[in-house]
Short mmCIF file of C-alpha atoms and ligand atoms in Angstrom, two decimals:
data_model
loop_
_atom_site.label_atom_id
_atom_site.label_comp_id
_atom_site.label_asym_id
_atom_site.label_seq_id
_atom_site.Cartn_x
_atom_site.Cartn_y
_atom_site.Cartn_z
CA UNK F 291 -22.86 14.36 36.62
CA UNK F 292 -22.38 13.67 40.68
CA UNK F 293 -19.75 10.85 41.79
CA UNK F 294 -20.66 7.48 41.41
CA UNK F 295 -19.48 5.81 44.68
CA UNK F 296 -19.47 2.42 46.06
CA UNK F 297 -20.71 1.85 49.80
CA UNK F 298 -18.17 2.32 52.24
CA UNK F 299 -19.12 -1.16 53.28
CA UNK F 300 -17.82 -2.98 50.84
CA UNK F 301 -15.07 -0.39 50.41
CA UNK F 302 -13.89 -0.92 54.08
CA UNK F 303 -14.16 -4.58 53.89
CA UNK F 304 -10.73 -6.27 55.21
CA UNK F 305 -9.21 -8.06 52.66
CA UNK F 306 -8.37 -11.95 53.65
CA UNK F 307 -5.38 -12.84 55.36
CA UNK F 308 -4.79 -15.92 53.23
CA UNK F 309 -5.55 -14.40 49.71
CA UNK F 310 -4.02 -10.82 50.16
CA UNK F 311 -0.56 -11.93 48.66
CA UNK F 312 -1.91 -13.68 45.43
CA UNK F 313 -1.37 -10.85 42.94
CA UNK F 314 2.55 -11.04 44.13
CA UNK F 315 2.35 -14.49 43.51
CA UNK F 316 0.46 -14.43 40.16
CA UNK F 317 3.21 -12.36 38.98
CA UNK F 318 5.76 -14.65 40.58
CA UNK F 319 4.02 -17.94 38.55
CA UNK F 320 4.55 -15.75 35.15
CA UNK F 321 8.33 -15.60 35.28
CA UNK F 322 8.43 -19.25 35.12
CA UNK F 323 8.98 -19.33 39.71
CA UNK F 324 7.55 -22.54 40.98
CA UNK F 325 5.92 -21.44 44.49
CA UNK F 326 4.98 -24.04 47.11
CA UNK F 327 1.95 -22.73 48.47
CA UNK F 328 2.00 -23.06 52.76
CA UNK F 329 -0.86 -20.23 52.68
CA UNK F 330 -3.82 -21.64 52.15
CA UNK F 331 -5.55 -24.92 53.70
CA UNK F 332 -6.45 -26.36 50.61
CA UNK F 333 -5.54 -29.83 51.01
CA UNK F 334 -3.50 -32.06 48.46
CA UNK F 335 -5.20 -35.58 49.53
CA UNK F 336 -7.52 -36.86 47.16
CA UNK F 337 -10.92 -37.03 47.65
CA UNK F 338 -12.91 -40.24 48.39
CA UNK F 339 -13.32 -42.21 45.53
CA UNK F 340 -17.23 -42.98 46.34
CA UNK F 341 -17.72 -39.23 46.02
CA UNK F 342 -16.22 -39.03 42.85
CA UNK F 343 -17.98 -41.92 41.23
CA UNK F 344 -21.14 -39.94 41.99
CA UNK F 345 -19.71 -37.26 39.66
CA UNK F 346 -18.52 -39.49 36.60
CA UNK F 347 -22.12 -41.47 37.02
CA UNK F 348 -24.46 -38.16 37.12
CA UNK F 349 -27.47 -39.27 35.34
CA UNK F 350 -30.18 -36.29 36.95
CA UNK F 351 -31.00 -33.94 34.01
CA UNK F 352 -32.13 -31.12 33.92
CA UNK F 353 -29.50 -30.32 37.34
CA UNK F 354 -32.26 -28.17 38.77
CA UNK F 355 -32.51 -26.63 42.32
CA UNK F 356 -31.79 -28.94 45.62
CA UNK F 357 -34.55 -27.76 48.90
CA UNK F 358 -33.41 -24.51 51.06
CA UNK F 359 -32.10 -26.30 53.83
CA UNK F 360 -30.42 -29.07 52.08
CA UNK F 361 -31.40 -32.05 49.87
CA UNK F 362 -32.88 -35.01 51.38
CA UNK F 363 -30.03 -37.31 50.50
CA UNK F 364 -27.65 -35.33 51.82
CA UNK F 365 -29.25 -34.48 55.25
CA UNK F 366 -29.30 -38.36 55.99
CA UNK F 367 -26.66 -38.80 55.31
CA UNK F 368 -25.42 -36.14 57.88
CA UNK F 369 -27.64 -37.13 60.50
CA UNK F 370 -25.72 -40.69 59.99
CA UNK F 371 -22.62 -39.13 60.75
CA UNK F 372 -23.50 -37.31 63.68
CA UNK F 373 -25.13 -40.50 64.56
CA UNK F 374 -22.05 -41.82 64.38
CA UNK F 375 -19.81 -39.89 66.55
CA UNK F 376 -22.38 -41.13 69.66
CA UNK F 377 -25.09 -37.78 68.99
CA UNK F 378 -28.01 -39.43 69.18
CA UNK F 379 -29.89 -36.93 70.12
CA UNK F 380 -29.36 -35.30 66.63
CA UNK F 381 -32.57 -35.07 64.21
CA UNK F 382 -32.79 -33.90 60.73
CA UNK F 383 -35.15 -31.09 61.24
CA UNK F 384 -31.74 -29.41 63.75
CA UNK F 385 -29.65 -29.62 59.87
CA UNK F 386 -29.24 -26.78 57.81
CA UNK F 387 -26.86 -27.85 55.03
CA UNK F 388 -24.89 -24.72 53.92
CA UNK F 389 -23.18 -23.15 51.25
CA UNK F 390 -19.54 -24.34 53.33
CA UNK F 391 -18.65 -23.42 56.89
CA UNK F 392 -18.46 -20.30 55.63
CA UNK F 393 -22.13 -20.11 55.13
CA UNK F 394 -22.74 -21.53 58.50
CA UNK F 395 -20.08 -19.17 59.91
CA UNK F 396 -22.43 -16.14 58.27
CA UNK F 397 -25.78 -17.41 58.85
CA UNK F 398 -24.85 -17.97 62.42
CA UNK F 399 -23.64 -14.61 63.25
CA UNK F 400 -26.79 -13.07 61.60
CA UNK F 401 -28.95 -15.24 63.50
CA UNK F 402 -27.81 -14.54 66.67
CA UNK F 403 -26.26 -10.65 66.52
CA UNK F 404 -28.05 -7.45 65.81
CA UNK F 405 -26.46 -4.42 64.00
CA UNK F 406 -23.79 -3.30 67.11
CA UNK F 407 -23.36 -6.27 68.86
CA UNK F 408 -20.23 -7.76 70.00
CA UNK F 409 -18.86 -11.00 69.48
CA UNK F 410 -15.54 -12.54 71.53
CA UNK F 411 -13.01 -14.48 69.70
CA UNK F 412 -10.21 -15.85 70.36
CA UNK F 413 -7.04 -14.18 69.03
CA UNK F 414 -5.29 -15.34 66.87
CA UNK F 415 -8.35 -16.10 64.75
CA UNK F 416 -9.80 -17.39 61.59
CA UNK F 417 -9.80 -14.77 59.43
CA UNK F 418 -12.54 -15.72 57.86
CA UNK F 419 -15.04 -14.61 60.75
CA UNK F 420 -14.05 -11.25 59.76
CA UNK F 421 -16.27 -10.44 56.74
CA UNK F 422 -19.71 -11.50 57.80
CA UNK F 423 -18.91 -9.85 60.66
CA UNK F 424 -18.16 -6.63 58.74
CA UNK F 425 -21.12 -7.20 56.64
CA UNK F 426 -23.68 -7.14 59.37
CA UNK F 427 -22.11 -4.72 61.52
CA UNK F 428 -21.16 -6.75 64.56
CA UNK F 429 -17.89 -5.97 66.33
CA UNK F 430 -15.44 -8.66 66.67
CA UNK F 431 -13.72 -8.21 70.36
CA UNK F 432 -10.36 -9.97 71.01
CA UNK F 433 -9.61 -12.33 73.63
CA UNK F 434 -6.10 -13.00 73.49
CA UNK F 435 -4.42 -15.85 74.20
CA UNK F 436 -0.08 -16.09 73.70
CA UNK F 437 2.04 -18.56 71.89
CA UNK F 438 4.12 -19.73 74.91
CA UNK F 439 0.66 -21.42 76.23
CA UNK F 440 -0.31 -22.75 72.97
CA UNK F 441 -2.61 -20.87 71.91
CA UNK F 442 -4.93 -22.20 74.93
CA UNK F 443 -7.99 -20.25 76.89
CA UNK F 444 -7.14 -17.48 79.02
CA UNK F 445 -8.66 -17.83 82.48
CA UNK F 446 -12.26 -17.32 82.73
CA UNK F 447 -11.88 -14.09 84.40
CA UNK F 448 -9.78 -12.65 81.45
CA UNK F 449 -12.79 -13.76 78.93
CA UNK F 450 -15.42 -12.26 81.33
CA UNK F 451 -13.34 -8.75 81.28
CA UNK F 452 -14.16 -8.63 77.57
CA UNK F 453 -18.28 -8.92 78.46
CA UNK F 454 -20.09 -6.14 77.58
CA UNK F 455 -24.33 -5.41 77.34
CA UNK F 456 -23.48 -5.75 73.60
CA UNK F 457 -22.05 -9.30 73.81
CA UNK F 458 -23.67 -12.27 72.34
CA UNK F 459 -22.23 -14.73 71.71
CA UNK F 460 -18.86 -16.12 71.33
CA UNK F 461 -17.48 -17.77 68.24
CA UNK F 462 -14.41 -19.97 68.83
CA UNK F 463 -12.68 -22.96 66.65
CA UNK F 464 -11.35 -26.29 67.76
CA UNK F 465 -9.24 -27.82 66.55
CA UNK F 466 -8.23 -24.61 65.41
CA UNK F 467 -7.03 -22.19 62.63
CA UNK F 468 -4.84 -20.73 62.50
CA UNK F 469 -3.21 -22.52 65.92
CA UNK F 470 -3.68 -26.03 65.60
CA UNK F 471 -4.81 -25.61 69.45
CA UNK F 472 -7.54 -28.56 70.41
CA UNK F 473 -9.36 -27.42 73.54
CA UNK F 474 -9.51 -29.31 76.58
CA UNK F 475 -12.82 -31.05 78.03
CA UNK F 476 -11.90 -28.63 81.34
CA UNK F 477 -11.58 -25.75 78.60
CA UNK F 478 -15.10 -26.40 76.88
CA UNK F 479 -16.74 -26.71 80.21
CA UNK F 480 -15.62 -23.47 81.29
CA UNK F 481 -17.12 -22.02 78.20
CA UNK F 482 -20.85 -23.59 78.63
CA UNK F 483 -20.71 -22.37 82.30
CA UNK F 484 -19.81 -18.84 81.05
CA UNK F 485 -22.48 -18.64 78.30
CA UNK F 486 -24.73 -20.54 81.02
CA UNK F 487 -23.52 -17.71 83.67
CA UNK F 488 -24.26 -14.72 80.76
CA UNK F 489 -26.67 -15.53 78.66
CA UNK F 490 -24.32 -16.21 75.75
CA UNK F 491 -24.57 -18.30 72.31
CA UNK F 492 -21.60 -20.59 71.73
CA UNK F 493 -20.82 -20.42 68.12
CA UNK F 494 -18.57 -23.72 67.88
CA UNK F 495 -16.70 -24.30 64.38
CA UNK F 496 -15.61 -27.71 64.60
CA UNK F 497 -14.52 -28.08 60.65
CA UNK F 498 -11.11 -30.06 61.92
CA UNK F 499 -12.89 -32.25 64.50
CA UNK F 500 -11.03 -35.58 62.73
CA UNK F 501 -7.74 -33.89 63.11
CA UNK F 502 -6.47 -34.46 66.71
CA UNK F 503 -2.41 -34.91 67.01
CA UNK F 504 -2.62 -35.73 70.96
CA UNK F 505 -3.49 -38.59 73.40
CA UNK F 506 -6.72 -36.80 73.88
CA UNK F 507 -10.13 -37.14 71.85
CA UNK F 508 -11.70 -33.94 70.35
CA UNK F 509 -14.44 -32.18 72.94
CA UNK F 510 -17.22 -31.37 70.60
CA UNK F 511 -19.84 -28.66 71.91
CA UNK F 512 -22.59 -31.22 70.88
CA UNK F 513 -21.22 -33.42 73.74
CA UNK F 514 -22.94 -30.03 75.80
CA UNK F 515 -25.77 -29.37 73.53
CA UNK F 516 -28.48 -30.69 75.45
CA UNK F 517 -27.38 -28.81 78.35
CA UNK F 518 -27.56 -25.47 76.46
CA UNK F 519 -29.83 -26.58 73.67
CA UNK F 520 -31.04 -22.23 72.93
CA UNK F 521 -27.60 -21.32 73.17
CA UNK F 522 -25.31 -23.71 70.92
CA UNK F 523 -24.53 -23.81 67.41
CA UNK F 524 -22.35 -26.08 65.82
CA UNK F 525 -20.48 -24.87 62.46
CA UNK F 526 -18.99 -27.86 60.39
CA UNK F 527 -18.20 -28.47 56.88
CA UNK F 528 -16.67 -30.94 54.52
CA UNK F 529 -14.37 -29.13 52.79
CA UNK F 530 -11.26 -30.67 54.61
CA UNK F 531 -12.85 -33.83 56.75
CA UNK F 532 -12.94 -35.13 52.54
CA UNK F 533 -11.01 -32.85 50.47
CA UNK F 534 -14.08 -31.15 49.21
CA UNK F 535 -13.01 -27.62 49.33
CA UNK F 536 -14.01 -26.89 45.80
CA UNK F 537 -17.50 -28.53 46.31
CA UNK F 538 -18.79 -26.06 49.28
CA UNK F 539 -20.20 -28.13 51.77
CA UNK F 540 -21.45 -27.14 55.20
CA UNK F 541 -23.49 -27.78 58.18
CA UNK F 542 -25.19 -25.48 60.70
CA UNK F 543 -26.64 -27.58 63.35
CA UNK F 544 -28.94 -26.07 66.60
CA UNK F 545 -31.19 -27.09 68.93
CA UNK F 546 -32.84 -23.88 68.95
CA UNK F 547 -35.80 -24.41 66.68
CA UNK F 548 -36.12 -20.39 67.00
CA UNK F 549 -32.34 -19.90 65.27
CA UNK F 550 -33.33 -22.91 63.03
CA UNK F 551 -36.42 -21.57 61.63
CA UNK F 552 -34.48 -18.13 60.69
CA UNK F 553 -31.87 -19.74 58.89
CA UNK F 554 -34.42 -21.86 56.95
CA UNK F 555 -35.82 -18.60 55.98
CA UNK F 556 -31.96 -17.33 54.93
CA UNK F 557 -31.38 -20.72 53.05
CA UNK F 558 -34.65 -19.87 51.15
CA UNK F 559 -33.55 -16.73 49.99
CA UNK F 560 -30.69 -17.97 48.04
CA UNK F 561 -32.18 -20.84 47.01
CA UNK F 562 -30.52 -23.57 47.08
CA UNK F 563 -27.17 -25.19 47.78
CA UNK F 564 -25.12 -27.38 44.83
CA UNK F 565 -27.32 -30.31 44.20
CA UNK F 566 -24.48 -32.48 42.14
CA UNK F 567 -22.41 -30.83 45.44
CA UNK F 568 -24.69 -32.47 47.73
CA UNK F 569 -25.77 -36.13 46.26
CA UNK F 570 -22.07 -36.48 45.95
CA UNK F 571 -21.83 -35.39 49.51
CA UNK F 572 -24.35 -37.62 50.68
CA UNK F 573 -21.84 -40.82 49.72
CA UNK F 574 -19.78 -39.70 52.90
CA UNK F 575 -21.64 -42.59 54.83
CA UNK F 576 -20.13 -44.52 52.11
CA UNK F 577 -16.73 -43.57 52.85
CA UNK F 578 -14.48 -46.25 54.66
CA UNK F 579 -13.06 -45.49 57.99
CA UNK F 580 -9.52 -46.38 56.80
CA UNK F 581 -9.79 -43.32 54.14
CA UNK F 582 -10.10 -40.87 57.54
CA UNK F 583 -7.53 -43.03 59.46
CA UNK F 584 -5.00 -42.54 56.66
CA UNK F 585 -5.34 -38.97 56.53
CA UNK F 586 -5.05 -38.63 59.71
CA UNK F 587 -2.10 -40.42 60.18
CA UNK F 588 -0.10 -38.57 57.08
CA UNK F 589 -1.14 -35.41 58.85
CA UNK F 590 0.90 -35.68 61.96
CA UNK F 591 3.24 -37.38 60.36
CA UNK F 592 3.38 -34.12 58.21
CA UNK F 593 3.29 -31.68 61.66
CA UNK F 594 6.29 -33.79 63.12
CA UNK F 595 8.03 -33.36 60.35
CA UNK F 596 7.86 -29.14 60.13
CA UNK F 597 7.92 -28.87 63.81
CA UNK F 598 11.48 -30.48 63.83
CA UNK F 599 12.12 -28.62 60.56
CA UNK F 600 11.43 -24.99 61.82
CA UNK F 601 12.54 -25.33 65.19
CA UNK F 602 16.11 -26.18 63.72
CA UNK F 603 15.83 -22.57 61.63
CA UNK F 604 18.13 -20.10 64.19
CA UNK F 605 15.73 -17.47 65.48
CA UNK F 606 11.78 -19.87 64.64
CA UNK F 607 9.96 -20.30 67.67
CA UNK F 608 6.26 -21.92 67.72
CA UNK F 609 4.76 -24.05 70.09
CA UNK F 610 3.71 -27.48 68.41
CA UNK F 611 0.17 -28.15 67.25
CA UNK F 612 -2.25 -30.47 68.80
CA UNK F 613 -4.70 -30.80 65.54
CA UNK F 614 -6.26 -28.97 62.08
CA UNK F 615 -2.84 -28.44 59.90
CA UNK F 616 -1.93 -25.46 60.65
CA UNK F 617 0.25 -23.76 63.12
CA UNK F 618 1.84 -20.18 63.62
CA UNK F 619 5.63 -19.19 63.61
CA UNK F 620 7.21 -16.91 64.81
CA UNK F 621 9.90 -15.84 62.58
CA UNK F 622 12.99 -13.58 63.22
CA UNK F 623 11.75 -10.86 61.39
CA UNK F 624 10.77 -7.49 62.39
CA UNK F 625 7.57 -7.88 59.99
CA UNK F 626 6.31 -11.11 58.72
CA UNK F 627 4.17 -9.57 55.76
CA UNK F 628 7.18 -7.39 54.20
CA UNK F 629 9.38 -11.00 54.88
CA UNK F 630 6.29 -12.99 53.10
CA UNK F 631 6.10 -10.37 49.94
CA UNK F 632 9.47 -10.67 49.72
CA UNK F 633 9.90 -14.18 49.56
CA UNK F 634 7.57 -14.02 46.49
CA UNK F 635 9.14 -10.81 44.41
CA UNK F 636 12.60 -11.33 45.32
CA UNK F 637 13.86 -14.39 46.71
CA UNK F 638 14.68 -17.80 44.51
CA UNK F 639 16.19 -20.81 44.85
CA UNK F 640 17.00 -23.06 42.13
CA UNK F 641 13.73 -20.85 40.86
CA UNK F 642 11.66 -21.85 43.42
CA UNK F 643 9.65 -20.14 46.14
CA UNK F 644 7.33 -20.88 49.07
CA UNK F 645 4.11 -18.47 50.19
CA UNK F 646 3.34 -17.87 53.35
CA UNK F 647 0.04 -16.28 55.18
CA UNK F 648 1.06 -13.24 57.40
CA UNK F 649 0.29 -13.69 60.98
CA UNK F 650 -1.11 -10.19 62.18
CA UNK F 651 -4.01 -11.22 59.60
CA UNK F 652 -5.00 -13.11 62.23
CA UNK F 653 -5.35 -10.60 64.49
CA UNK F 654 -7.38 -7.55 65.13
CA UNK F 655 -5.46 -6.32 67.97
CA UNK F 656 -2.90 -3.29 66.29
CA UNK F 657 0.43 -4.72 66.21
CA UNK F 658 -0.18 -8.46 67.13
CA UNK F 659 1.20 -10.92 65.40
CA UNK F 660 3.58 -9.10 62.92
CA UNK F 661 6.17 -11.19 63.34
CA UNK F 662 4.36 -14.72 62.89
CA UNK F 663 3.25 -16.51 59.54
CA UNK F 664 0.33 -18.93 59.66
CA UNK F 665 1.44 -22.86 57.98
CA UNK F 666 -0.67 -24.52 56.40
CA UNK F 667 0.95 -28.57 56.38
CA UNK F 668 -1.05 -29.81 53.11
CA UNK F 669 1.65 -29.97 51.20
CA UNK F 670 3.96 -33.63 50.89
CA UNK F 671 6.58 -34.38 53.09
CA UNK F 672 9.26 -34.44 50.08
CA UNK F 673 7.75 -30.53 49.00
CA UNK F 674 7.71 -29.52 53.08
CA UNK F 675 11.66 -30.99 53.22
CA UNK F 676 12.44 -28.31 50.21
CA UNK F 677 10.10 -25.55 52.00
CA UNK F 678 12.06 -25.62 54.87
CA UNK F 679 15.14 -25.31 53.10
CA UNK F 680 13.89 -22.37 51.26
CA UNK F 681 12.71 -20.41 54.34
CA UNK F 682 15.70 -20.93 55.90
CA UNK F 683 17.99 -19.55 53.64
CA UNK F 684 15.73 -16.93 52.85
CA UNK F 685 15.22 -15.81 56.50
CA UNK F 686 19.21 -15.73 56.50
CA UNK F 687 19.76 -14.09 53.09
CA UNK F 688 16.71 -11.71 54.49
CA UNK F 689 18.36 -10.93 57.45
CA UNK F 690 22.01 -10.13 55.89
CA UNK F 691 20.10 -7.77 53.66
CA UNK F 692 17.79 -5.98 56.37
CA UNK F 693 20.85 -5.48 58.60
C1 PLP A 840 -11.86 -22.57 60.91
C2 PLP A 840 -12.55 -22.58 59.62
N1 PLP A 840 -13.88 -22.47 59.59
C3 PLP A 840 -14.55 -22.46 58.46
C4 PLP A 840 -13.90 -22.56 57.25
C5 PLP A 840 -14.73 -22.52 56.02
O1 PLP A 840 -14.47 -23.53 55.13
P1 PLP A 840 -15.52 -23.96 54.01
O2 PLP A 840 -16.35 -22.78 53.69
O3 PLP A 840 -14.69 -24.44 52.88
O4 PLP A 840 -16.31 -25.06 54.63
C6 PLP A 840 -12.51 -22.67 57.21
C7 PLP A 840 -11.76 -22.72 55.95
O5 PLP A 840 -10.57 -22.67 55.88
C8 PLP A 840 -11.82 -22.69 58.43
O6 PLP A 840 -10.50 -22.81 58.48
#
């Protein structure tokens, strides 16, 4: 009998930055090892009560399928929001409701890229652009930017150098992950005049937009999207506006009716999104301002708090983050990922542990970032006091040992 193989797509796909070290850590939890988990952006604050009551009410039986693009509810209720934030201009029929950002993230890319095409990011980025990428054959190219500016745009000169024939669009993040960078208004101006200039899509993910840390509002690309109404997209999700990771929530939102009508057509074909997901959703009109104020608030209280905490660690340099909860370190380590797994086999204190997400997962450029982590701040103060504790002694113990 001839080999059975799998594709070499799936075979080649890159694993996640976030996720690589779990089966370290799975057999960390069995020896008894409590691990504080810094990895992941999962976040710890509860989820709106109104949401939840839709959940412990559910009356709809059978739980059948919700429409393609989104169930009616739910859309409103989005178009409310967006409302909201001063985009009038918004209308339902411009909503896709998605499977999470992640969907969005996907259907985006597919709608806009063919097989070979290039798309500019800008490194160090979400490592979660990588797989749809993978899976429809577009090339991600690197744009990098460096710690010592924050994580902020190169000049526009620098991003046109990376402009080939084969580029279409390009997909950036603000606030973002894994930098915590918020972009400037001068910064998202410079990006509509260079996909105005090239004939570019702007692929905006936005998923953070309530988390802003600086005396500055968040610059959305809808405050632009009537100037380049064929060539923006807006990504945006739930997941960690209302601590609705586990629900899968998402928006993709264009002007383009041509992009629109495609992604109808991919929403179709897998049917539906979570309808219990979605009329529980659909209460986030519902929600009281003061539940977003509070978060926001414990948030940077939580980013002061590591910022002082890892600077004080001899050797930790990072610049500190303007929004999302995340930020990246750099460590003094030769390689973050070998410090990272060995925080989880080997090191304990009073039998605990923290995990960490290797930096250079961020990156696609060989070499970059091997000597950062990515933090994720949804953990409480009192557990972030003890994490920096722990990865201080451990980068010292670490250190002895390596030497
Ligand atoms: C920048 C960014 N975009 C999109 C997503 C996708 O999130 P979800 O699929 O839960 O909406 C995430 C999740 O961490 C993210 O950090």
């Amino acid at each position: 009998m001839s080999k059975i193989n799998i594709s070499p797509r799936i075979s080649t796909l890159p694993l996640s930055a976030v996720r690589k070290l779990v089966p370290y850590a799975n057999e960390t939890k069995k020896k008894g090892v409590l691990i504080y988990h810094l990895n992941i952006g999962d976040p710890d604050i509860k989820t709106p009560e109104a949401m939840l009551k839709v959940l412990k009410q559910w009356q709809i039986n059978p739980i059948g399928y919700a429409p393609g693009i989104g169930e009616p509810i739910f859309l409103d209720a989005l178009l409310t929001y967006y409302h909201r934030l001063g985009q009038i201009f918004v209308k339902k029929e411009d909503l896709i409701a998605t499977i999470g950002g992640s969907e969005a993230v996907a259907m985006a890319l597919f709608a806009v890229t063919s097989q070979g095409d290039e798309v500019l990011v800008f490194e160090p980025f979400y490592s979660g652009y990588l797989p749809p990428a993978h899976l429809f054959g577009v090339k991600l190219v690197a744009v990098p930017t460096r710690i010592q500016d924050g994580f902020h745009l190169p000049p526009k000169k620098t991003i046109e150098s990376k402009i080939t024939t084969k580029t279409k669009a390009i997909l950036f993040c603000t606030p973002g992950n894994p930098t915590g960078t918020v972009y400037t208004r001068q910064e998202m101006k410079m990006l509509v005049a260079l996909a105005k200039k090239r004939g570019l899509f702007l692929i905006s993910d936005e998923v953070y937009r309530e988390f802003i840390f600086v005396n500055r509002s968040h610059v959305s690309l809808l405050e632009f999207m009537t100037q380049i109404p064929d060539q923006a997209i807006l990504v945006d999700s739930l997941s960690k506006r209302y601590s609705l990771c586990g629900a899968r929530l998402g928006v993709l939102l264009s002007l383009n009716k041509a992009v629109i009508k495609g992604v109808s057509i991919m929403a179709q074909g897998r049917l539906s999104g979570g309808l219990i997901d979605q009329h529980l959703a659909a209460k986030l009109i519902d929600v009281p301002h003061s539940y977003i104020s509070a978060i926001q608030k414990e948030y940077r209280k939580r980013r002061d708090f590591l910022y002082e905490g890892l600077l004080s660690i001899p050797g930790v340099t990072m610049t500190k983050p303007e929004g999302a909860f995340y930020c990246m370190v750099s460590l003094p380590v030769k390689n973050a990922e070998q410090f990272c797994i060995w925080l989880l086999t080997h090191f304990r204190d009073n039998n605990e542990t923290v995990m960490l997400a290797p930096g250079a997962g961020f990156y696609i450029t060989p070499g970059q970032g091997k000597n950062e982590v990515r933090i994720a701040y949804v953990l409480k103060i009192s557990q972030l006091k003890r994490c920096i504790q722990i990865i201080a002694q451990a980068l010292s113990a670490y250190n002895t040992q390596v030497m």
